[in-house]
CSV table of C-alpha atoms in Angstrom, one decimal:
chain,number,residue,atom,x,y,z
A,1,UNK,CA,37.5,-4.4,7.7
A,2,UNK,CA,34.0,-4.2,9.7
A,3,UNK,CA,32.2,-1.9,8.1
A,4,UNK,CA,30.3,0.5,10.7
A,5,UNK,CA,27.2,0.5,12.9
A,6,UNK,CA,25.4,3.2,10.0
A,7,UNK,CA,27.3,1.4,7.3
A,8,UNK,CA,25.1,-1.5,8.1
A,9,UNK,CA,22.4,0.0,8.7
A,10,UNK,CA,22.1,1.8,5.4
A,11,UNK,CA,22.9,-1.6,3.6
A,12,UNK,CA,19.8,-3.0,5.7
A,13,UNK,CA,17.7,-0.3,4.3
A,14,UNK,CA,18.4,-1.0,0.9
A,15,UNK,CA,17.8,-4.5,0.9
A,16,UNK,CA,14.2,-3.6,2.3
A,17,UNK,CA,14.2,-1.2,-0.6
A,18,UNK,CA,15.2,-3.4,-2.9
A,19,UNK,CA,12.8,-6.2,-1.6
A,20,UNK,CA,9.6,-3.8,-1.8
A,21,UNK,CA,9.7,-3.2,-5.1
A,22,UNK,CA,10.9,-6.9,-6.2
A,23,UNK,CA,8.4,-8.6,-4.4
A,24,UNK,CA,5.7,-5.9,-5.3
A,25,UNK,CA,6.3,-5.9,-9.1
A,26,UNK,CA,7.1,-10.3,-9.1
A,27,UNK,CA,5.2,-11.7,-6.4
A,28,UNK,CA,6.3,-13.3,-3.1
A,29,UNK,CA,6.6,-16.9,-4.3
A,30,UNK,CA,8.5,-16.0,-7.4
A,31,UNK,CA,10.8,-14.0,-5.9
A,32,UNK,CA,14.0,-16.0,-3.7
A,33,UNK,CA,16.1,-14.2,-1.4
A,34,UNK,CA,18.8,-14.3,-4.1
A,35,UNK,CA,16.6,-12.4,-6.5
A,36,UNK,CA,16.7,-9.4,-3.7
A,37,UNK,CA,20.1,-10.0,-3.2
A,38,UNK,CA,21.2,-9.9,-6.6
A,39,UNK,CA,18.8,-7.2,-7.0
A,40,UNK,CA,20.1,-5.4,-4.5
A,41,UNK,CA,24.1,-5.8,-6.1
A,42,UNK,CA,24.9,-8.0,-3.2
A,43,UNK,CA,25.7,-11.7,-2.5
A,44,UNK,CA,23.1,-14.3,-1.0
A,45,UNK,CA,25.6,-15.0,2.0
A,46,UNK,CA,25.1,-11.4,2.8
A,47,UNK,CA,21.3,-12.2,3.6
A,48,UNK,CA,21.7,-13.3,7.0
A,49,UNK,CA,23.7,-10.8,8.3
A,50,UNK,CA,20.8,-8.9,8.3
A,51,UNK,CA,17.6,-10.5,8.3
A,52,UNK,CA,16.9,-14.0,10.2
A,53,UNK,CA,14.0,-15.3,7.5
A,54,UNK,CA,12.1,-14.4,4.4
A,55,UNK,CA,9.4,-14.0,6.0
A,56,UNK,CA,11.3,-11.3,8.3
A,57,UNK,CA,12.3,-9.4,4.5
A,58,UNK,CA,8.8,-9.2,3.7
A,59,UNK,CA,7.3,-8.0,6.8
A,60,UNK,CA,10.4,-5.0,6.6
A,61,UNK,CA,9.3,-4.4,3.0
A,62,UNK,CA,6.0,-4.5,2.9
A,63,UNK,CA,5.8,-1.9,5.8
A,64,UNK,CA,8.3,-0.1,4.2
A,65,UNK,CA,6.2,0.2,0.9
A,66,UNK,CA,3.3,1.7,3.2
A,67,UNK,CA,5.5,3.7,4.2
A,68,UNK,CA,5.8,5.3,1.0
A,69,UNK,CA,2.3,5.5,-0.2
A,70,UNK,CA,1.6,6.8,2.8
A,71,UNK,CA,3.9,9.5,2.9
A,72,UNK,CA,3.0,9.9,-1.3
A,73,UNK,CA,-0.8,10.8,-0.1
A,74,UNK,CA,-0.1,13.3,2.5
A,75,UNK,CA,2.2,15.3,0.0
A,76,UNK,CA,0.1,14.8,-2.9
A,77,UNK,CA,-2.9,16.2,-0.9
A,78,UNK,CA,-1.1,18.4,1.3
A,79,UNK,CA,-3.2,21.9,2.0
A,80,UNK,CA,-6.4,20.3,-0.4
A,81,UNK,CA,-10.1,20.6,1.3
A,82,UNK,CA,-11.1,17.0,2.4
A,83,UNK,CA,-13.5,15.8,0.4
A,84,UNK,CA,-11.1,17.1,-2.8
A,85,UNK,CA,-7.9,15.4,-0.9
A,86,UNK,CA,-10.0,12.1,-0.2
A,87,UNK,CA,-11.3,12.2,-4.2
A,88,UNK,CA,-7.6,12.3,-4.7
A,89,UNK,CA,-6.5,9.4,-2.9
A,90,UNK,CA,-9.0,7.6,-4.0
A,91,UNK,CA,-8.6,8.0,-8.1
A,92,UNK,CA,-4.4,7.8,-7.1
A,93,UNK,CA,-5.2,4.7,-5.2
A,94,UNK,CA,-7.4,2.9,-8.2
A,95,UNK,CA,-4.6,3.8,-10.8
A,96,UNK,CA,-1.8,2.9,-8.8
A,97,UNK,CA,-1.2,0.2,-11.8
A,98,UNK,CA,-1.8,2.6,-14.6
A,99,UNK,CA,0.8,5.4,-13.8
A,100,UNK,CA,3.9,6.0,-15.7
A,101,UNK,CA,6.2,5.1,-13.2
A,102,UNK,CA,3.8,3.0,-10.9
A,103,UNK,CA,6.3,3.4,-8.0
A,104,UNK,CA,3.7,4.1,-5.7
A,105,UNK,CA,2.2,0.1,-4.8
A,106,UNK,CA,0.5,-1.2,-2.3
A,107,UNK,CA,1.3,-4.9,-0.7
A,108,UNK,CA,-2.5,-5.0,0.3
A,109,UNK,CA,-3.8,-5.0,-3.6
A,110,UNK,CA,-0.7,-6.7,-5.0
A,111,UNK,CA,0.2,-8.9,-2.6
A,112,UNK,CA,-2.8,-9.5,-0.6
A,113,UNK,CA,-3.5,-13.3,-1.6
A,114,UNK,CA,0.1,-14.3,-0.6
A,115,UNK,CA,-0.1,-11.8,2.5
A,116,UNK,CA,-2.6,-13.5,4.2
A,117,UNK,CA,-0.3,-17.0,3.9
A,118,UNK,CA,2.6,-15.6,6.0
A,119,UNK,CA,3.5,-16.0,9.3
A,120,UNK,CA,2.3,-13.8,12.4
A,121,UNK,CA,5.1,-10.6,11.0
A,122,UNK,CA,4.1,-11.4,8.0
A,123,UNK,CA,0.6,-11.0,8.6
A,124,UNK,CA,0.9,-8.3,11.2
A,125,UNK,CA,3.0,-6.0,9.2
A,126,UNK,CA,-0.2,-5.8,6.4
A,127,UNK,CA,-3.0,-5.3,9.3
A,128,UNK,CA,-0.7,-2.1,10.1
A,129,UNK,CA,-0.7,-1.5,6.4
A,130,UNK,CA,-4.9,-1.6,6.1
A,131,UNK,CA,-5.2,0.1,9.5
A,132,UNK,CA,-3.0,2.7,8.2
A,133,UNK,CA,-5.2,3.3,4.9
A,134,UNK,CA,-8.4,3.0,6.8
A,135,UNK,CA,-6.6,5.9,9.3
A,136,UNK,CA,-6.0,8.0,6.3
A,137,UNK,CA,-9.1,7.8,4.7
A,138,UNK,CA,-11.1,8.1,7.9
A,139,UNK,CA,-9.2,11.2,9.0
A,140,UNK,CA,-10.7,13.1,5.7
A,141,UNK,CA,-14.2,11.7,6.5
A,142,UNK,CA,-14.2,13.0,9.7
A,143,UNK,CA,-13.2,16.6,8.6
A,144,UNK,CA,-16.2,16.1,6.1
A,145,UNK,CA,-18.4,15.9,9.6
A,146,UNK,CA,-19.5,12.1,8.4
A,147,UNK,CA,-21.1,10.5,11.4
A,148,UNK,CA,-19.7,6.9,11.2
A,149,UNK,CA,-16.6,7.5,9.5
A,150,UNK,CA,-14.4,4.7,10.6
A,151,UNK,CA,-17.5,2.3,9.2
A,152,UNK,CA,-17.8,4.6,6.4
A,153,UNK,CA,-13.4,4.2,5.5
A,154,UNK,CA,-13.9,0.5,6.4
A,155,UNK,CA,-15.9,0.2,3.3
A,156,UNK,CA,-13.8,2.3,1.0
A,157,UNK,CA,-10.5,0.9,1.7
A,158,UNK,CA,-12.0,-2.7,1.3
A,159,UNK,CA,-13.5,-1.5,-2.4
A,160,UNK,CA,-10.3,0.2,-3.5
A,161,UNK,CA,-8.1,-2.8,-2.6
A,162,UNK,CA,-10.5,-5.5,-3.9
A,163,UNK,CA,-11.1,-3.5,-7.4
A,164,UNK,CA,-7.4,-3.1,-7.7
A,165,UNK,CA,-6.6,-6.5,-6.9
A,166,UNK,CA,-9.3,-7.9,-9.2
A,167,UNK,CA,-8.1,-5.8,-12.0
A,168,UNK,CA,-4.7,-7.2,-12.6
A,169,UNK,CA,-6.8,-10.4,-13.7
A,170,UNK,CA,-8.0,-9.7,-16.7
A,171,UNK,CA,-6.0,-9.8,-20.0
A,172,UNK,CA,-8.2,-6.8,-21.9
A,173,UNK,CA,-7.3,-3.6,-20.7
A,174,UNK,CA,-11.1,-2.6,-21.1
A,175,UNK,CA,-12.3,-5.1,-18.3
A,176,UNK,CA,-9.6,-3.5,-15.9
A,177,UNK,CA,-10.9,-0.1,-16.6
A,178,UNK,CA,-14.0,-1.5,-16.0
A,179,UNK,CA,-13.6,-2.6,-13.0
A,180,UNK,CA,-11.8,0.9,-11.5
A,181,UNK,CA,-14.3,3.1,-12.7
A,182,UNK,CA,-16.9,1.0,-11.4
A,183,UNK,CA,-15.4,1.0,-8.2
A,184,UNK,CA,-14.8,4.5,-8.5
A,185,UNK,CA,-18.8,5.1,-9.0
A,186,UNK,CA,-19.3,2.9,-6.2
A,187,UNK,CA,-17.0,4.4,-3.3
A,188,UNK,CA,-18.5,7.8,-5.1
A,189,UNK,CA,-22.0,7.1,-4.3
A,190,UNK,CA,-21.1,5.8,-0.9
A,191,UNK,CA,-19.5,9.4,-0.1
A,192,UNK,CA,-22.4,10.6,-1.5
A,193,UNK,CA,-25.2,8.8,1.1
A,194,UNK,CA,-23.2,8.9,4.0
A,195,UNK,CA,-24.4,10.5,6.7
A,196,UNK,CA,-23.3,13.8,8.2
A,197,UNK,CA,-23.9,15.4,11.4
A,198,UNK,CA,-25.4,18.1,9.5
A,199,UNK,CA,-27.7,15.9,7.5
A,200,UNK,CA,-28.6,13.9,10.8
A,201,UNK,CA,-30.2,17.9,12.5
């Protein structure tokens, strides 16, 4: 029996599911298409029903996971003034490895060495993903009246996903602290000097 039009669709959607968090939590390299598969309570065969390439799977799933953090941030700062909400996203952002259920990932800091290897999807899908964050942050910057704030998010987004990045490297706990909180101080301070129209009268 063919299984429906939504049927298929929904089995599409949780094979992208399933792939997010796989490759997020393993790695691209490590993880084959029968890893998702399997992960996903499904045969290989079934792969190509859906997707045409691996490459096409991790395009789907890593916008799909910024898709999710994205949608995480607006609720979790939902109604907060901006310069709280944008404090919020960024401490969320630089613990995103340290929380209980650490559900809330981003392909750009865990996946951003093997990112930039893909093909054209591959690589597209995560520009959307940083112009995304740098959207986010820059929409809080602006309703703190900073002057140059697309410069100004630029810079922060490129700090939060390098500190996070660099501190899955070390095997001491202390160093990866380390590294956050410095970040943390740094993006901080950077708030803290940027120019306002207010500051510029």
């Amino acid at each position: 029996m063919r299984k429906s039009k939504a049927e298929t669709a929904e089995t599409r959607k949780r094979i992208v599911a399933v792939a997010s968090n796989v490759f997020l939590k393993n790695g691209l390299a490590a993880t084959g298409i029968a890893d998702v598969m399997v992960a996903a309570g499904m045969t290989q065969g079934g792969f190509y029903r859906h997707f045409e390439s691996k490459e096409q799977l991790i395009a789907e799933a890593s916008a799909a996971a910024f898709g999710e953090l994205f949608a995480m941030f607006d609720a979790y700062t939902a109604g907060k003034p901006p310069q709280e909400a944008l404090q919020m996203i960024v401490q969320r952002y630089l613990r995103q490895l340290q929380v209980e259920d650490a559900v809330y990932l981003c392909p750009l800091a865990n996946l951003g060495s093997e990112l930039c290897h893909g093909d054209a999807q591959v690589r597209s899908a995560a520009g959307e993903g940083y112009a995304g964050l740098v959207k986010l942050v820059a929409a809080h910057l602006m309703r703190m009246d900073v002057v140059d704030y697309v410069a100004v998010a630029e810079s922060v987004v490129a700090t939060m996903v390098g500190a996070v990045s660099l501190s899955r490297l070390p095997v001491d706990p202390a160093a990866s602290d380390a590294i956050l909180a410095n970040a943390e101080h740094t993006i901080a301070t950077l708030l803290r000097n940027a120019s306002t129209s207010k500051t510029l009268h």
